[in-house]
């Protein structure tokens, strides 16, 4: 009995020590961005774990995560240390869930260790997967808005406006989207003294879209060679319109292939059941089986 009480008090003391070490004050507002304000209760542990994990991460890995945050559209909303801390928390939660599952089933020690590593990797990868999904959705949104933007810039330049004015008119005519925000950022850079091509190149890097990079490269080459911007923009507009049509045709051509799986797994079995059920019932009624 005394041994049980001592073990219980030891566990309580250890839990209290862990709580004290891993529960920093929430009064510092700079510890967390406003994007994760609904998970404020979690971020004391996220902040502590990020400080423990960050020294072991290479600068290349940190740079890749920062680029992923920027291309996902969260440069000023999410910090690097938050993603790293969420990865650490996700890894610990994954290992904890696997530990609970391991107590319910019987596995070899090697398989249990492999399962724990896999669960930790999956939990740590979830924040990266979330950023990649947001980046892909952002790219698709910009790709949908880019043809209208290019047509508006082309019309304004052909009407006699300079490039910066054409960009402002196109930005004001666009709907609320990621491309409009990046264009606003580029225009603000131009107003602060950055060159037009340099600001547009920085926008192309933030967008991380091949079409935008190609468009900026064409503008840079036209400005370097002294070619008329109206001619270049008109050629670019026609080219991207044709590429958009070809991309739609490509997606339409993939539809029959994508329909094969539901057709074979769901539609064909139901059809065979409807056709074969009366036949089987008649054969059973005739006592052939």
PDB file of N, CA and C in Angstrom, residues 33-115:
ATOM      1  N   UNK A  33       0.862  34.523 -33.714  1.00  0.00           N
ATOM      2  CA  UNK A  33       0.166  35.337 -34.694  1.00  0.00           C
ATOM      3  C   UNK A  33      -1.334  35.207 -34.487  1.00  0.00           C
ATOM      4  N   UNK A  34      -2.075  36.102 -35.117  1.00  0.00           N
ATOM      5  CA  UNK A  34      -3.523  36.101 -34.936  1.00  0.00           C
ATOM      6  C   UNK A  34      -4.210  35.012 -35.743  1.00  0.00           C
ATOM      7  N   UNK A  35      -3.498  34.359 -36.668  1.00  0.00           N
ATOM      8  CA  UNK A  35      -4.158  33.360 -37.505  1.00  0.00           C
ATOM      9  C   UNK A  35      -4.612  32.162 -36.675  1.00  0.00           C
ATOM     10  N   UNK A  36      -3.823  31.782 -35.672  1.00  0.00           N
ATOM     11  CA  UNK A  36      -4.153  30.630 -34.840  1.00  0.00           C
ATOM     12  C   UNK A  36      -4.736  31.056 -33.495  1.00  0.00           C
ATOM     13  N   UNK A  37      -5.478  32.149 -33.478  1.00  0.00           N
ATOM     14  CA  UNK A  37      -5.979  32.655 -32.202  1.00  0.00           C
ATOM     15  C   UNK A  37      -7.002  31.709 -31.571  1.00  0.00           C
ATOM     16  N   UNK A  38      -7.679  30.886 -32.385  1.00  0.00           N
ATOM     17  CA  UNK A  38      -8.646  29.949 -31.829  1.00  0.00           C
ATOM     18  C   UNK A  38      -7.963  28.773 -31.125  1.00  0.00           C
ATOM     19  N   UNK A  39      -6.659  28.586 -31.370  1.00  0.00           N
ATOM     20  CA  UNK A  39      -5.903  27.509 -30.724  1.00  0.00           C
ATOM     21  C   UNK A  39      -4.886  28.089 -29.739  1.00  0.00           C
ATOM     22  N   UNK A  40      -5.279  29.178 -29.090  1.00  0.00           N
ATOM     23  CA  UNK A  40      -4.351  29.859 -28.185  1.00  0.00           C
ATOM     24  C   UNK A  40      -3.950  28.976 -27.012  1.00  0.00           C
ATOM     25  N   UNK A  41      -4.842  28.092 -26.612  1.00  0.00           N
ATOM     26  CA  UNK A  41      -4.550  27.206 -25.482  1.00  0.00           C
ATOM     27  C   UNK A  41      -3.427  26.229 -25.811  1.00  0.00           C
ATOM     28  N   UNK A  42      -3.203  25.971 -27.104  1.00  0.00           N
ATOM     29  CA  UNK A  42      -2.189  25.004 -27.508  1.00  0.00           C
ATOM     30  C   UNK A  42      -0.813  25.631 -27.662  1.00  0.00           C
ATOM     31  N   UNK A  43      -0.750  26.927 -27.853  1.00  0.00           N
ATOM     32  CA  UNK A  43       0.497  27.548 -28.282  1.00  0.00           C
ATOM     33  C   UNK A  43       1.560  27.718 -27.204  1.00  0.00           C
ATOM     34  N   UNK A  44       1.273  27.647 -25.927  1.00  0.00           N
ATOM     35  CA  UNK A  44       2.401  27.572 -24.988  1.00  0.00           C
ATOM     36  C   UNK A  44       3.309  26.382 -25.253  1.00  0.00           C
ATOM     37  N   UNK A  45       2.709  25.227 -25.518  1.00  0.00           N
ATOM     38  CA  UNK A  45       3.501  24.040 -25.825  1.00  0.00           C
ATOM     39  C   UNK A  45       4.131  24.138 -27.209  1.00  0.00           C
ATOM     40  N   UNK A  46       3.424  24.750 -28.148  1.00  0.00           N
ATOM     41  CA  UNK A  46       3.985  24.944 -29.488  1.00  0.00           C
ATOM     42  C   UNK A  46       5.224  25.823 -29.425  1.00  0.00           C
ATOM     43  N   UNK A  47       5.159  26.903 -28.644  1.00  0.00           N
ATOM     44  CA  UNK A  47       6.308  27.809 -28.531  1.00  0.00           C
ATOM     45  C   UNK A  47       7.507  27.127 -27.887  1.00  0.00           C
ATOM     46  N   UNK A  48       7.254  26.372 -26.817  1.00  0.00           N
ATOM     47  CA  UNK A  48       8.357  25.701 -26.128  1.00  0.00           C
ATOM     48  C   UNK A  48       8.988  24.643 -27.019  1.00  0.00           C
ATOM     49  N   UNK A  49       8.152  23.819 -27.661  1.00  0.00           N
ATOM     50  CA  UNK A  49       8.687  22.754 -28.510  1.00  0.00           C
ATOM     51  C   UNK A  49       9.412  23.319 -29.724  1.00  0.00           C
ATOM     52  N   UNK A  50       8.932  24.445 -30.252  1.00  0.00           N
ATOM     53  CA  UNK A  50       9.629  25.043 -31.393  1.00  0.00           C
ATOM     54  C   UNK A  50      11.027  25.514 -30.996  1.00  0.00           C
ATOM     55  N   UNK A  51      11.155  26.066 -29.785  1.00  0.00           N
ATOM     56  CA  UNK A  51      12.479  26.486 -29.311  1.00  0.00           C
ATOM     57  C   UNK A  51      13.409  25.293 -29.111  1.00  0.00           C
ATOM     58  N   UNK A  52      12.849  24.147 -28.733  1.00  0.00           N
ATOM     59  CA  UNK A  52      13.670  22.956 -28.545  1.00  0.00           C
ATOM     60  C   UNK A  52      14.072  22.315 -29.862  1.00  0.00           C
ATOM     61  N   UNK A  53      13.203  22.410 -30.869  1.00  0.00           N
ATOM     62  CA  UNK A  53      13.432  21.697 -32.132  1.00  0.00           C
ATOM     63  C   UNK A  53      14.225  22.539 -33.123  1.00  0.00           C
ATOM     64  N   UNK A  54      14.013  23.855 -33.126  1.00  0.00           N
ATOM     65  CA  UNK A  54      14.623  24.722 -34.141  1.00  0.00           C
ATOM     66  C   UNK A  54      16.139  24.585 -34.255  1.00  0.00           C
ATOM     67  N   UNK A  55      16.901  24.468 -33.156  1.00  0.00           N
ATOM     68  CA  UNK A  55      18.362  24.350 -33.318  1.00  0.00           C
ATOM     69  C   UNK A  55      18.808  23.103 -34.070  1.00  0.00           C
ATOM     70  N   UNK A  56      17.957  22.079 -34.121  1.00  0.00           N
ATOM     71  CA  UNK A  56      18.337  20.835 -34.789  1.00  0.00           C
ATOM     72  C   UNK A  56      17.928  20.810 -36.264  1.00  0.00           C
ATOM     73  N   UNK A  57      17.267  21.848 -36.745  1.00  0.00           N
ATOM     74  CA  UNK A  57      16.832  21.907 -38.139  1.00  0.00           C
ATOM     75  C   UNK A  57      17.874  22.634 -38.972  1.00  0.00           C
ATOM     76  N   UNK A  58      18.132  22.127 -40.157  1.00  0.00           N
ATOM     77  CA  UNK A  58      19.100  22.765 -41.049  1.00  0.00           C
ATOM     78  C   UNK A  58      18.519  24.060 -41.615  1.00  0.00           C
ATOM     79  N   UNK A  59      19.394  24.950 -42.025  1.00  0.00           N
ATOM     80  CA  UNK A  59      18.927  26.219 -42.597  1.00  0.00           C
ATOM     81  C   UNK A  59      18.188  25.980 -43.903  1.00  0.00           C
ATOM     82  N   UNK A  60      18.558  24.916 -44.626  1.00  0.00           N
ATOM     83  CA  UNK A  60      17.867  24.625 -45.884  1.00  0.00           C
ATOM     84  C   UNK A  60      16.414  24.218 -45.627  1.00  0.00           C
ATOM     85  N   UNK A  61      16.205  23.400 -44.589  1.00  0.00           N
ATOM     86  CA  UNK A  61      14.846  22.982 -44.245  1.00  0.00           C
ATOM     87  C   UNK A  61      14.015  24.181 -43.793  1.00  0.00           C
ATOM     88  N   UNK A  62      14.597  25.051 -42.974  1.00  0.00           N
ATOM     89  CA  UNK A  62      13.876  26.239 -42.529  1.00  0.00           C
ATOM     90  C   UNK A  62      13.548  27.158 -43.703  1.00  0.00           C
ATOM     91  N   UNK A  63      14.495  27.272 -44.646  1.00  0.00           N
ATOM     92  CA  UNK A  63      14.254  28.108 -45.824  1.00  0.00           C
ATOM     93  C   UNK A  63      13.122  27.547 -46.668  1.00  0.00           C
ATOM     94  N   UNK A  64      13.070  26.221 -46.802  1.00  0.00           N
ATOM     95  CA  UNK A  64      12.001  25.599 -47.584  1.00  0.00           C
ATOM     96  C   UNK A  64      10.638  25.830 -46.942  1.00  0.00           C
ATOM     97  N   UNK A  65      10.576  25.744 -45.618  1.00  0.00           N
ATOM     98  CA  UNK A  65       9.301  25.988 -44.940  1.00  0.00           C
ATOM     99  C   UNK A  65       8.892  27.452 -45.070  1.00  0.00           C
ATOM    100  N   UNK A  66       9.851  28.365 -44.956  1.00  0.00           N
ATOM    101  CA  UNK A  66       9.535  29.786 -45.130  1.00  0.00           C
ATOM    102  C   UNK A  66       9.009  30.063 -46.540  1.00  0.00           C
ATOM    103  N   UNK A  67       9.619  29.428 -47.537  1.00  0.00           N
ATOM    104  CA  UNK A  67       9.141  29.602 -48.907  1.00  0.00           C
ATOM    105  C   UNK A  67       7.752  29.009 -49.077  1.00  0.00           C
ATOM    106  N   UNK A  68       7.508  27.862 -48.433  1.00  0.00           N
ATOM    107  CA  UNK A  68       6.184  27.250 -48.502  1.00  0.00           C
ATOM    108  C   UNK A  68       5.137  28.139 -47.850  1.00  0.00           C
ATOM    109  N   UNK A  69       5.489  28.762 -46.729  1.00  0.00           N
ATOM    110  CA  UNK A  69       4.562  29.690 -46.070  1.00  0.00           C
ATOM    111  C   UNK A  69       4.267  30.885 -46.971  1.00  0.00           C
ATOM    112  N   UNK A  70       5.299  31.395 -47.638  1.00  0.00           N
ATOM    113  CA  UNK A  70       5.115  32.564 -48.506  1.00  0.00           C
ATOM    114  C   UNK A  70       4.263  32.226 -49.717  1.00  0.00           C
ATOM    115  N   UNK A  71       4.551  31.095 -50.376  1.00  0.00           N
ATOM    116  CA  UNK A  71       3.786  30.728 -51.570  1.00  0.00           C
ATOM    117  C   UNK A  71       2.368  30.288 -51.230  1.00  0.00           C
ATOM    118  N   UNK A  72       2.132  29.909 -49.972  1.00  0.00           N
ATOM    119  CA  UNK A  72       0.773  29.573 -49.557  1.00  0.00           C
ATOM    120  C   UNK A  72      -0.047  30.808 -49.196  1.00  0.00           C
ATOM    121  N   UNK A  73       0.599  31.982 -49.170  1.00  0.00           N
ATOM    122  CA  UNK A  73      -0.112  33.220 -48.892  1.00  0.00           C
ATOM    123  C   UNK A  73      -0.201  33.580 -47.424  1.00  0.00           C
ATOM    124  N   UNK A  74       0.677  33.022 -46.582  1.00  0.00           N
ATOM    125  CA  UNK A  74       0.623  33.276 -45.145  1.00  0.00           C
ATOM    126  C   UNK A  74       1.909  33.904 -44.621  1.00  0.00           C
ATOM    127  N   UNK A  75       2.568  34.702 -45.445  1.00  0.00           N
ATOM    128  CA  UNK A  75       3.865  35.251 -45.044  1.00  0.00           C
ATOM    129  C   UNK A  75       3.763  36.098 -43.788  1.00  0.00           C
ATOM    130  N   UNK A  76       2.763  36.952 -43.680  1.00  0.00           N
ATOM    131  CA  UNK A  76       2.615  37.823 -42.516  1.00  0.00           C
ATOM    132  C   UNK A  76       1.570  37.304 -41.535  1.00  0.00           C
ATOM    133  N   UNK A  77       1.086  36.089 -41.750  1.00  0.00           N
ATOM    134  CA  UNK A  77       0.049  35.522 -40.889  1.00  0.00           C
ATOM    135  C   UNK A  77       0.549  34.344 -40.056  1.00  0.00           C
ATOM    136  N   UNK A  78       1.488  33.594 -40.593  1.00  0.00           N
ATOM    137  CA  UNK A  78       2.005  32.397 -39.922  1.00  0.00           C
ATOM    138  C   UNK A  78       3.517  32.495 -39.866  1.00  0.00           C
ATOM    139  N   UNK A  79       4.093  32.137 -38.733  1.00  0.00           N
ATOM    140  CA  UNK A  79       5.539  32.190 -38.563  1.00  0.00           C
ATOM    141  C   UNK A  79       6.144  30.805 -38.700  1.00  0.00           C
ATOM    142  N   UNK A  80       7.436  30.812 -38.988  1.00  0.00           N
ATOM    143  CA  UNK A  80       8.161  29.553 -39.135  1.00  0.00           C
ATOM    144  C   UNK A  80       8.132  28.741 -37.845  1.00  0.00           C
ATOM    145  N   UNK A  81       8.336  29.405 -36.712  1.00  0.00           N
ATOM    146  CA  UNK A  81       8.396  28.672 -35.443  1.00  0.00           C
ATOM    147  C   UNK A  81       7.047  28.043 -35.099  1.00  0.00           C
ATOM    148  N   UNK A  82       5.952  28.635 -35.577  1.00  0.00           N
ATOM    149  CA  UNK A  82       4.642  28.045 -35.321  1.00  0.00           C
ATOM    150  C   UNK A  82       4.471  26.740 -36.082  1.00  0.00           C
ATOM    151  N   UNK A  83       4.900  26.721 -37.336  1.00  0.00           N
ATOM    152  CA  UNK A  83       4.801  25.488 -38.119  1.00  0.00           C
ATOM    153  C   UNK A  83       5.691  24.408 -37.522  1.00  0.00           C
ATOM    154  N   UNK A  84       6.912  24.772 -37.137  1.00  0.00           N
ATOM    155  CA  UNK A  84       7.826  23.796 -36.529  1.00  0.00           C
ATOM    156  C   UNK A  84       7.249  23.277 -35.213  1.00  0.00           C
ATOM    157  N   UNK A  85       6.703  24.174 -34.394  1.00  0.00           N
ATOM    158  CA  UNK A  85       6.087  23.739 -33.141  1.00  0.00           C
ATOM    159  C   UNK A  85       4.884  22.843 -33.360  1.00  0.00           C
ATOM    160  N   UNK A  86       4.066  23.172 -34.365  1.00  0.00           N
ATOM    161  CA  UNK A  86       2.919  22.320 -34.683  1.00  0.00           C
ATOM    162  C   UNK A  86       3.367  20.954 -35.186  1.00  0.00           C
ATOM    163  N   UNK A  87       4.476  20.920 -35.926  1.00  0.00           N
ATOM    164  CA  UNK A  87       5.016  19.629 -36.347  1.00  0.00           C
ATOM    165  C   UNK A  87       5.438  18.788 -35.147  1.00  0.00           C
ATOM    166  N   UNK A  88       6.101  19.435 -34.186  1.00  0.00           N
ATOM    167  CA  UNK A  88       6.522  18.704 -32.985  1.00  0.00           C
ATOM    168  C   UNK A  88       5.320  18.207 -32.188  1.00  0.00           C
ATOM    169  N   UNK A  89       4.312  19.065 -32.033  1.00  0.00           N
ATOM    170  CA  UNK A  89       3.104  18.652 -31.317  1.00  0.00           C
ATOM    171  C   UNK A  89       2.403  17.521 -32.060  1.00  0.00           C
ATOM    172  N   UNK A  90       2.309  17.638 -33.392  1.00  0.00           N
ATOM    173  CA  UNK A  90       1.681  16.583 -34.178  1.00  0.00           C
ATOM    174  C   UNK A  90       2.415  15.260 -34.055  1.00  0.00           C
ATOM    175  N   UNK A  91       3.752  15.313 -34.055  1.00  0.00           N
ATOM    176  CA  UNK A  91       4.524  14.088 -33.886  1.00  0.00           C
ATOM    177  C   UNK A  91       4.293  13.448 -32.529  1.00  0.00           C
ATOM    178  N   UNK A  92       4.237  14.265 -31.468  1.00  0.00           N
ATOM    179  CA  UNK A  92       4.000  13.723 -30.131  1.00  0.00           C
ATOM    180  C   UNK A  92       2.590  13.157 -30.006  1.00  0.00           C
ATOM    181  N   UNK A  93       1.607  13.844 -30.597  1.00  0.00           N
ATOM    182  CA  UNK A  93       0.236  13.330 -30.557  1.00  0.00           C
ATOM    183  C   UNK A  93       0.137  12.016 -31.324  1.00  0.00           C
ATOM    184  N   UNK A  94       0.803  11.948 -32.485  1.00  0.00           N
ATOM    185  CA  UNK A  94       0.794  10.703 -33.250  1.00  0.00           C
ATOM    186  C   UNK A  94       1.399   9.550 -32.475  1.00  0.00           C
ATOM    187  N   UNK A  95       2.526   9.793 -31.807  1.00  0.00           N
ATOM    188  CA  UNK A  95       3.149   8.740 -31.001  1.00  0.00           C
ATOM    189  C   UNK A  95       2.267   8.361 -29.813  1.00  0.00           C
ATOM    190  N   UNK A  96       1.601   9.353 -29.218  1.00  0.00           N
ATOM    191  CA  UNK A  96       0.709   9.049 -28.101  1.00  0.00           C
ATOM    192  C   UNK A  96      -0.474   8.193 -28.523  1.00  0.00           C
ATOM    193  N   UNK A  97      -1.082   8.536 -29.664  1.00  0.00           N
ATOM    194  CA  UNK A  97      -2.201   7.732 -30.156  1.00  0.00           C
ATOM    195  C   UNK A  97      -1.757   6.317 -30.503  1.00  0.00           C
ATOM    196  N   UNK A  98      -0.562   6.214 -31.095  1.00  0.00           N
ATOM    197  CA  UNK A  98      -0.053   4.877 -31.402  1.00  0.00           C
ATOM    198  C   UNK A  98       0.238   4.097 -30.123  1.00  0.00           C
ATOM    199  N   UNK A  99       0.724   4.786 -29.085  1.00  0.00           N
ATOM    200  CA  UNK A  99       0.963   4.110 -27.812  1.00  0.00           C
ATOM    201  C   UNK A  99      -0.321   3.567 -27.210  1.00  0.00           C
ATOM    202  N   UNK A 100      -1.414   4.350 -27.307  1.00  0.00           N
ATOM    203  CA  UNK A 100      -2.707   3.870 -26.813  1.00  0.00           C
ATOM    204  C   UNK A 100      -3.163   2.656 -27.609  1.00  0.00           C
ATOM    205  N   UNK A 101      -2.986   2.719 -28.937  1.00  0.00           N
ATOM    206  CA  UNK A 101      -3.377   1.583 -29.771  1.00  0.00           C
ATOM    207  C   UNK A 101      -2.513   0.362 -29.491  1.00  0.00           C
ATOM    208  N   UNK A 102      -1.249   0.593 -29.209  1.00  0.00           N
ATOM    209  CA  UNK A 102      -0.318  -0.514 -28.964  1.00  0.00           C
ATOM    210  C   UNK A 102      -0.688  -1.289 -27.696  1.00  0.00           C
ATOM    211  N   UNK A 103      -1.241  -0.569 -26.718  1.00  0.00           N
ATOM    212  CA  UNK A 103      -1.647  -1.259 -25.491  1.00  0.00           C
ATOM    213  C   UNK A 103      -2.865  -2.158 -25.697  1.00  0.00           C
ATOM    214  N   UNK A 104      -3.616  -1.914 -26.790  1.00  0.00           N
ATOM    215  CA  UNK A 104      -4.810  -2.712 -27.047  1.00  0.00           C
ATOM    216  C   UNK A 104      -4.537  -3.923 -27.932  1.00  0.00           C
ATOM    217  N   UNK A 105      -3.426  -3.915 -28.645  1.00  0.00           N
ATOM    218  CA  UNK A 105      -3.088  -5.022 -29.537  1.00  0.00           C
ATOM    219  C   UNK A 105      -1.710  -5.554 -29.168  1.00  0.00           C
ATOM    220  N   UNK A 106      -1.431  -6.747 -29.639  1.00  0.00           N
ATOM    221  CA  UNK A 106      -0.142  -7.381 -29.361  1.00  0.00           C
ATOM    222  C   UNK A 106       0.706  -7.349 -30.619  1.00  0.00           C
ATOM    223  N   UNK A 107       1.834  -6.656 -30.553  1.00  0.00           N
ATOM    224  CA  UNK A 107       2.736  -6.547 -31.692  1.00  0.00           C
ATOM    225  C   UNK A 107       4.159  -6.808 -31.238  1.00  0.00           C
ATOM    226  N   UNK A 108       4.978  -7.211 -32.195  1.00  0.00           N
ATOM    227  CA  UNK A 108       6.399  -7.368 -31.926  1.00  0.00           C
ATOM    228  C   UNK A 108       7.001  -5.996 -31.617  1.00  0.00           C
ATOM    229  N   UNK A 109       8.073  -5.993 -30.814  1.00  0.00           N
ATOM    230  CA  UNK A 109       8.684  -4.725 -30.416  1.00  0.00           C
ATOM    231  C   UNK A 109       9.161  -3.927 -31.627  1.00  0.00           C
ATOM    232  N   UNK A 110       9.736  -4.620 -32.617  1.00  0.00           N
ATOM    233  CA  UNK A 110      10.211  -3.921 -33.812  1.00  0.00           C
ATOM    234  C   UNK A 110       9.074  -3.283 -34.588  1.00  0.00           C
ATOM    235  N   UNK A 111       7.947  -4.024 -34.735  1.00  0.00           N
ATOM    236  CA  UNK A 111       6.788  -3.457 -35.429  1.00  0.00           C
ATOM    237  C   UNK A 111       6.193  -2.293 -34.643  1.00  0.00           C
ATOM    238  N   UNK A 112       6.192  -2.417 -33.318  1.00  0.00           N
ATOM    239  CA  UNK A 112       5.683  -1.315 -32.505  1.00  0.00           C
ATOM    240  C   UNK A 112       6.526  -0.067 -32.645  1.00  0.00           C
ATOM    241  N   UNK A 113       7.847  -0.241 -32.667  1.00  0.00           N
ATOM    242  CA  UNK A 113       8.738   0.909 -32.840  1.00  0.00           C
ATOM    243  C   UNK A 113       8.569   1.531 -34.223  1.00  0.00           C
ATOM    244  N   UNK A 114       8.438   0.675 -35.246  1.00  0.00           N
ATOM    245  CA  UNK A 114       8.214   1.190 -36.601  1.00  0.00           C
ATOM    246  C   UNK A 114       6.887   1.935 -36.695  1.00  0.00           C
ATOM    247  N   UNK A 115       5.857   1.409 -36.042  1.00  0.00           N
ATOM    248  CA  UNK A 115       4.564   2.092 -36.030  1.00  0.00           C
ATOM    249  C   UNK A 115       4.632   3.429 -35.319  1.00  0.00           C
TER     250      UNK A 115
END
